[in-house]
Amino acid sequence: MSLQDTYAAGQAVGHEQGDREPSEAAANAAEGAGISSSGLPSLLHCIAGLVLLLYAASHIAFLAMRDPSHRLSSIVFPFLTNWTLYLAAALIELNVALFAFKFRGRTPANIMILAFVGLMLWYRSAFNYLGGDYCGCLGLLGRLLHVSREMEKLIPLSTLALLVLTACPWLGRAFNRYMRRKFWRIAMVGLLVVARNAAGEGTIEVRGTVNAQEYNPRTGAPYAEQAWHSTFEALISGGAWNVRVTEIDHPNWWELRAYDGTNSYSLKPFGGGFTARSSTQPRTDLDSALINKAPWPIPPEGADPLGTAAVCLTFGWSPEAFRSNGLGLVEVPIPWTAVRDNLNAWGYRWVVQGWMGGRFLESFQVVRDNRLDLDSKQELFRPEFDYPETLKAYNGCLMMLQNRHADGTNGYVRARYRVASWFTTNGVTLPQVSKLEVFYPPPGRRFAARVFEVKATEFALREKGTPMAPEVRTDTVVADYRYKRSNNSRIFKYAEYHLNPGDQWRTENDAVLLAQADEWLRNGRKYTHFADSGKRWVTWLLLAALLAGPVAVTRLNARQKHRASKNYEKSINTSGH
């Protein structure tokens, strides 16, 4: 086709669109006829195709690797596994790349590239909105280049920006062509709005101090800002006990754990963080409490920075807490870490070296033992564990289990405890100084990561017994695990209720709370239906709105191409006469 023919076709289109310059109309006609007015768009589309081929190859190669994340459910599409999603991404990238090569320099290639960019931006937004934090977007490239997680998020975003640049010449023309029309102005504003919104015994009383210090597990150097110094008060009556620990410099930071012979309690101020740098402080007008029917309390949220567990182990825990399972092994959830959402609190065998007077621990070790590992469902249904409510949390639990079950370093010591000195009064021998050392799982651990030192400074004996159940002194929100129930589809994790100062703790047979549990097991949310499904529908609706734009552009472009071709044929016939 000669330049004169092309210009004639442009003139024909110009008669239909009289407000355009002849040169613009000629360019549009040439583009509609499948002709590139410049070699630059073709070059840019080839670059886009090569980049997409590289990503497709990286994702396909990543599928051949054995990675634990492949078997997890997708955060955005829970009916797909990550392996399937990686495969779909590779196929989409491959097809868009081939499309860019075939239609290089032409409108369909631009529309396809921009539609791909929009799809990827939607997925990243949906992934972040639903709580995702790592998607492995680089595939095998991320592993080969050993890039950090931050860079693995930044590089794909930079790639999307590059793809947009390859369509910039067409975008400039499309902006001038369509943004004058009212429909497209309204559609653009609408998309922007959607994207933006998108006793009979006496009681022993012990007072003293507990010092907690965290260390670098590789060098053994202490972290200066990660040290806590607290006072404690422990009450002991037979097998029952009550321990309260209070940070010296921040009296609002305190924790109480107790066992009354039947039930265990954990109390702490509601909210806040027990760290010097925390932006929020615990409340003084509201407490939170956990209750369970076991000889050891469920630790509250957090990693026990004050060392409450060390005091409880020293003065509270008795042989009753160490019950053997069917294998003859003693497994107790680790009390110095979070338990309600941490499956790494299990899988350890407690090896007790001795008891003083048959009551107080002399020394023990906590040892990794894979014989204690259960299947995924049994692990998630542990009585003290809160079944995850979101798909992100569920995937995190499965990854936690996969890492623990695949751990080849069975037998390593997770913690070590011993009493350094004892104190005897009224015929009773009590611990005076004890030390608990906590280690991180291997690799890279040579020294204890956390060390708790408990030192008793005062001992007193009360002739009368004292109730070990803590008093309700402040408004308290209670999570009562004695009411935990489950069936094949639903889990009632715990009964939640509110107590006022002076109220008594509810019994384990409260009719109202039992009715709540029964109602939940009949009509509550199924544990297989995650709480973030509503958010997922929002992201899918946004995807539909996002795809509506490229579809409309494609249809309008096809119509214009058809008109341009007809006008071009008409001009050829006219010039032939």
PDB file of N, CA and C in Angstrom, residues 212-265:
ATOM      1  N   ALA A 212      13.978 -11.201  82.983  1.00  0.00           N
ATOM      2  CA  ALA A 212      13.907 -11.820  81.659  1.00  0.00           C
ATOM      3  C   ALA A 212      14.822 -11.062  80.710  1.00  0.00           C
ATOM      4  N   GLN A 213      15.622 -11.793  79.955  1.00  0.00           N
ATOM      5  CA  GLN A 213      16.570 -11.185  79.021  1.00  0.00           C
ATOM      6  C   GLN A 213      16.586 -11.981  77.725  1.00  0.00           C
ATOM      7  N   GLU A 214      16.553 -11.262  76.590  1.00  0.00           N
ATOM      8  CA  GLU A 214      16.657 -11.913  75.292  1.00  0.00           C
ATOM      9  C   GLU A 214      18.061 -11.720  74.736  1.00  0.00           C
ATOM     10  N   TYR A 215      18.537 -12.742  73.975  1.00  0.00           N
ATOM     11  CA  TYR A 215      19.906 -12.768  73.471  1.00  0.00           C
ATOM     12  C   TYR A 215      19.907 -13.098  71.985  1.00  0.00           C
ATOM     13  N   ASN A 216      20.993 -12.719  71.348  1.00  0.00           N
ATOM     14  CA  ASN A 216      21.228 -13.152  69.975  1.00  0.00           C
ATOM     15  C   ASN A 216      21.581 -14.639  70.012  1.00  0.00           C
ATOM     16  N   PRO A 217      20.784 -15.513  69.388  1.00  0.00           N
ATOM     17  CA  PRO A 217      21.047 -16.952  69.516  1.00  0.00           C
ATOM     18  C   PRO A 217      22.316 -17.404  68.814  1.00  0.00           C
ATOM     19  N   ARG A 218      22.889 -16.565  67.935  1.00  0.00           N
ATOM     20  CA  ARG A 218      24.121 -16.948  67.234  1.00  0.00           C
ATOM     21  C   ARG A 218      25.372 -16.482  67.958  1.00  0.00           C
ATOM     22  N   THR A 219      25.292 -15.298  68.582  1.00  0.00           N
ATOM     23  CA  THR A 219      26.473 -14.747  69.242  1.00  0.00           C
ATOM     24  C   THR A 219      26.387 -14.781  70.760  1.00  0.00           C
ATOM     25  N   GLY A 220      25.186 -14.899  71.303  1.00  0.00           N
ATOM     26  CA  GLY A 220      25.019 -14.862  72.748  1.00  0.00           C
ATOM     27  C   GLY A 220      25.012 -13.469  73.331  1.00  0.00           C
ATOM     28  N   ALA A 221      25.063 -12.434  72.479  1.00  0.00           N
ATOM     29  CA  ALA A 221      25.057 -11.056  72.972  1.00  0.00           C
ATOM     30  C   ALA A 221      23.652 -10.662  73.406  1.00  0.00           C
ATOM     31  N   PRO A 222      23.502 -10.006  74.555  1.00  0.00           N
ATOM     32  CA  PRO A 222      22.164  -9.611  75.008  1.00  0.00           C
ATOM     33  C   PRO A 222      21.627  -8.434  74.206  1.00  0.00           C
ATOM     34  N   TYR A 223      20.335  -8.423  74.001  1.00  0.00           N
ATOM     35  CA  TYR A 223      19.660  -7.276  73.400  1.00  0.00           C
ATOM     36  C   TYR A 223      19.304  -6.302  74.520  1.00  0.00           C
ATOM     37  N   ALA A 224      19.930  -5.139  74.493  1.00  0.00           N
ATOM     38  CA  ALA A 224      19.808  -4.210  75.614  1.00  0.00           C
ATOM     39  C   ALA A 224      18.379  -3.773  75.866  1.00  0.00           C
ATOM     40  N   GLU A 225      17.608  -3.579  74.808  1.00  0.00           N
ATOM     41  CA  GLU A 225      16.248  -3.068  74.966  1.00  0.00           C
ATOM     42  C   GLU A 225      15.220  -4.176  75.169  1.00  0.00           C
ATOM     43  N   GLN A 226      15.652  -5.412  75.222  1.00  0.00           N
ATOM     44  CA  GLN A 226      14.726  -6.523  75.379  1.00  0.00           C
ATOM     45  C   GLN A 226      15.006  -7.232  76.705  1.00  0.00           C
ATOM     46  N   ALA A 227      14.835  -6.471  77.768  1.00  0.00           N
ATOM     47  CA  ALA A 227      15.019  -6.981  79.124  1.00  0.00           C
ATOM     48  C   ALA A 227      13.874  -6.484  79.987  1.00  0.00           C
ATOM     49  N   TRP A 228      13.379  -7.359  80.849  1.00  0.00           N
ATOM     50  CA  TRP A 228      12.266  -7.017  81.728  1.00  0.00           C
ATOM     51  C   TRP A 228      12.625  -7.427  83.161  1.00  0.00           C
ATOM     52  N   HIS A 229      12.301  -6.567  84.097  1.00  0.00           N
ATOM     53  CA  HIS A 229      12.583  -6.815  85.513  1.00  0.00           C
ATOM     54  C   HIS A 229      11.279  -6.653  86.277  1.00  0.00           C
ATOM     55  N   SER A 230      10.872  -7.737  86.942  1.00  0.00           N
ATOM     56  CA  SER A 230       9.544  -7.764  87.555  1.00  0.00           C
ATOM     57  C   SER A 230       9.612  -8.332  88.956  1.00  0.00           C
ATOM     58  N   THR A 231       8.545  -8.080  89.692  1.00  0.00           N
ATOM     59  CA  THR A 231       8.349  -8.716  90.998  1.00  0.00           C
ATOM     60  C   THR A 231       7.231  -9.745  90.861  1.00  0.00           C
ATOM     61  N   PHE A 232       7.222 -10.720  91.744  1.00  0.00           N
ATOM     62  CA  PHE A 232       6.162 -11.719  91.700  1.00  0.00           C
ATOM     63  C   PHE A 232       5.673 -12.040  93.103  1.00  0.00           C
ATOM     64  N   GLU A 233       4.447 -12.551  93.152  1.00  0.00           N
ATOM     65  CA  GLU A 233       3.848 -13.078  94.377  1.00  0.00           C
ATOM     66  C   GLU A 233       3.223 -14.413  94.035  1.00  0.00           C
ATOM     67  N   ALA A 234       3.629 -15.458  94.728  1.00  0.00           N
ATOM     68  CA  ALA A 234       3.118 -16.802  94.471  1.00  0.00           C
ATOM     69  C   ALA A 234       2.455 -17.340  95.732  1.00  0.00           C
ATOM     70  N   LEU A 235       1.261 -17.882  95.574  1.00  0.00           N
ATOM     71  CA  LEU A 235       0.529 -18.547  96.648  1.00  0.00           C
ATOM     72  C   LEU A 235       0.416 -20.021  96.296  1.00  0.00           C
ATOM     73  N   ILE A 236       0.732 -20.909  97.248  1.00  0.00           N
ATOM     74  CA  ILE A 236       0.745 -22.344  97.004  1.00  0.00           C
ATOM     75  C   ILE A 236      -0.055 -23.020  98.098  1.00  0.00           C
ATOM     76  N   SER A 237      -1.008 -23.858  97.701  1.00  0.00           N
ATOM     77  CA  SER A 237      -1.810 -24.608  98.669  1.00  0.00           C
ATOM     78  C   SER A 237      -2.032 -26.002  98.113  1.00  0.00           C
ATOM     79  N   GLY A 238      -1.223 -26.965  98.566  1.00  0.00           N
ATOM     80  CA  GLY A 238      -1.299 -28.304  98.024  1.00  0.00           C
ATOM     81  C   GLY A 238      -0.897 -28.282  96.557  1.00  0.00           C
ATOM     82  N   GLY A 239      -1.771 -28.800  95.677  1.00  0.00           N
ATOM     83  CA  GLY A 239      -1.490 -28.790  94.250  1.00  0.00           C
ATOM     84  C   GLY A 239      -2.009 -27.544  93.560  1.00  0.00           C
ATOM     85  N   ALA A 240      -2.725 -26.685  94.280  1.00  0.00           N
ATOM     86  CA  ALA A 240      -3.260 -25.458  93.693  1.00  0.00           C
ATOM     87  C   ALA A 240      -2.278 -24.320  93.907  1.00  0.00           C
ATOM     88  N   TRP A 241      -2.357 -23.310  93.057  1.00  0.00           N
ATOM     89  CA  TRP A 241      -1.411 -22.207  93.139  1.00  0.00           C
ATOM     90  C   TRP A 241      -1.946 -20.981  92.417  1.00  0.00           C
ATOM     91  N   ASN A 242      -1.322 -19.845  92.717  1.00  0.00           N
ATOM     92  CA  ASN A 242      -1.709 -18.563  92.125  1.00  0.00           C
ATOM     93  C   ASN A 242      -0.444 -17.709  92.016  1.00  0.00           C
ATOM     94  N   VAL A 243      -0.139 -17.230  90.798  1.00  0.00           N
ATOM     95  CA  VAL A 243       1.080 -16.463  90.557  1.00  0.00           C
ATOM     96  C   VAL A 243       0.715 -15.149  89.864  1.00  0.00           C
ATOM     97  N   ARG A 244       1.223 -14.050  90.391  1.00  0.00           N
ATOM     98  CA  ARG A 244       1.037 -12.744  89.754  1.00  0.00           C
ATOM     99  C   ARG A 244       2.415 -12.101  89.581  1.00  0.00           C
ATOM    100  N   VAL A 245       2.707 -11.621  88.360  1.00  0.00           N
ATOM    101  CA  VAL A 245       3.983 -10.986  88.031  1.00  0.00           C
ATOM    102  C   VAL A 245       3.696  -9.562  87.569  1.00  0.00           C
ATOM    103  N   THR A 246       4.471  -8.582  88.082  1.00  0.00           N
ATOM    104  CA  THR A 246       4.273  -7.171  87.743  1.00  0.00           C
ATOM    105  C   THR A 246       5.607  -6.549  87.356  1.00  0.00           C
ATOM    106  N   GLU A 247       5.648  -5.893  86.198  1.00  0.00           N
ATOM    107  CA  GLU A 247       6.883  -5.236  85.759  1.00  0.00           C
ATOM    108  C   GLU A 247       7.195  -4.056  86.669  1.00  0.00           C
ATOM    109  N   ILE A 248       8.458  -3.920  87.057  1.00  0.00           N
ATOM    110  CA  ILE A 248       8.835  -2.912  88.058  1.00  0.00           C
ATOM    111  C   ILE A 248       8.671  -1.498  87.516  1.00  0.00           C
ATOM    112  N   ASP A 249       9.161  -1.251  86.314  1.00  0.00           N
ATOM    113  CA  ASP A 249       9.123   0.102  85.762  1.00  0.00           C
ATOM    114  C   ASP A 249       7.763   0.462  85.172  1.00  0.00           C
ATOM    115  N   HIS A 250       6.957  -0.527  84.860  1.00  0.00           N
ATOM    116  CA  HIS A 250       5.635  -0.281  84.268  1.00  0.00           C
ATOM    117  C   HIS A 250       4.614  -1.128  85.026  1.00  0.00           C
ATOM    118  N   PRO A 251       4.097  -0.654  86.136  1.00  0.00           N
ATOM    119  CA  PRO A 251       3.172  -1.456  86.947  1.00  0.00           C
ATOM    120  C   PRO A 251       1.893  -1.843  86.214  1.00  0.00           C
ATOM    121  N   ASN A 252       1.566  -1.138  85.132  1.00  0.00           N
ATOM    122  CA  ASN A 252       0.380  -1.522  84.363  1.00  0.00           C
ATOM    123  C   ASN A 252       0.598  -2.807  83.569  1.00  0.00           C
ATOM    124  N   TRP A 253       1.861  -3.227  83.466  1.00  0.00           N
ATOM    125  CA  TRP A 253       2.176  -4.479  82.784  1.00  0.00           C
ATOM    126  C   TRP A 253       2.215  -5.579  83.842  1.00  0.00           C
ATOM    127  N   TRP A 254       1.217  -6.422  83.843  1.00  0.00           N
ATOM    128  CA  TRP A 254       1.161  -7.516  84.806  1.00  0.00           C
ATOM    129  C   TRP A 254       0.449  -8.704  84.178  1.00  0.00           C
ATOM    130  N   GLU A 255       0.640  -9.867  84.782  1.00  0.00           N
ATOM    131  CA  GLU A 255      -0.039 -11.075  84.335  1.00  0.00           C
ATOM    132  C   GLU A 255      -0.248 -11.990  85.518  1.00  0.00           C
ATOM    133  N   LEU A 256      -1.383 -12.668  85.513  1.00  0.00           N
ATOM    134  CA  LEU A 256      -1.710 -13.608  86.588  1.00  0.00           C
ATOM    135  C   LEU A 256      -2.099 -14.941  85.976  1.00  0.00           C
ATOM    136  N   ARG A 257      -1.535 -16.022  86.526  1.00  0.00           N
ATOM    137  CA  ARG A 257      -1.926 -17.371  86.150  1.00  0.00           C
ATOM    138  C   ARG A 257      -2.177 -18.169  87.426  1.00  0.00           C
ATOM    139  N   ALA A 258      -3.222 -19.004  87.391  1.00  0.00           N
ATOM    140  CA  ALA A 258      -3.597 -19.730  88.606  1.00  0.00           C
ATOM    141  C   ALA A 258      -4.237 -21.056  88.254  1.00  0.00           C
ATOM    142  N   TYR A 259      -4.180 -21.998  89.229  1.00  0.00           N
ATOM    143  CA  TYR A 259      -4.844 -23.287  89.126  1.00  0.00           C
ATOM    144  C   TYR A 259      -5.480 -23.574  90.477  1.00  0.00           C
ATOM    145  N   ASP A 260      -6.813 -23.737  90.481  1.00  0.00           N
ATOM    146  CA  ASP A 260      -7.520 -23.898  91.756  1.00  0.00           C
ATOM    147  C   ASP A 260      -7.751 -25.349  92.132  1.00  0.00           C
ATOM    148  N   GLY A 261      -7.118 -26.259  91.429  1.00  0.00           N
ATOM    149  CA  GLY A 261      -7.306 -27.674  91.674  1.00  0.00           C
ATOM    150  C   GLY A 261      -8.204 -28.325  90.649  1.00  0.00           C
ATOM    151  N   THR A 262      -8.977 -27.512  89.910  1.00  0.00           N
ATOM    152  CA  THR A 262      -9.865 -28.011  88.854  1.00  0.00           C
ATOM    153  C   THR A 262      -9.695 -27.226  87.560  1.00  0.00           C
ATOM    154  N   ASN A 263      -9.741 -25.912  87.679  1.00  0.00           N
ATOM    155  CA  ASN A 263      -9.668 -25.031  86.516  1.00  0.00           C
ATOM    156  C   ASN A 263      -8.419 -24.160  86.582  1.00  0.00           C
ATOM    157  N   SER A 264      -7.952 -23.761  85.406  1.00  0.00           N
ATOM    158  CA  SER A 264      -6.810 -22.849  85.322  1.00  0.00           C
ATOM    159  C   SER A 264      -7.267 -21.519  84.743  1.00  0.00           C
ATOM    160  N   TYR A 265      -6.576 -20.443  85.146  1.00  0.00           N
ATOM    161  CA  TYR A 265      -6.947 -19.090  84.763  1.00  0.00           C
ATOM    162  C   TYR A 265      -5.702 -18.339  84.293  1.00  0.00           C
TER     163      TYR A 265
END
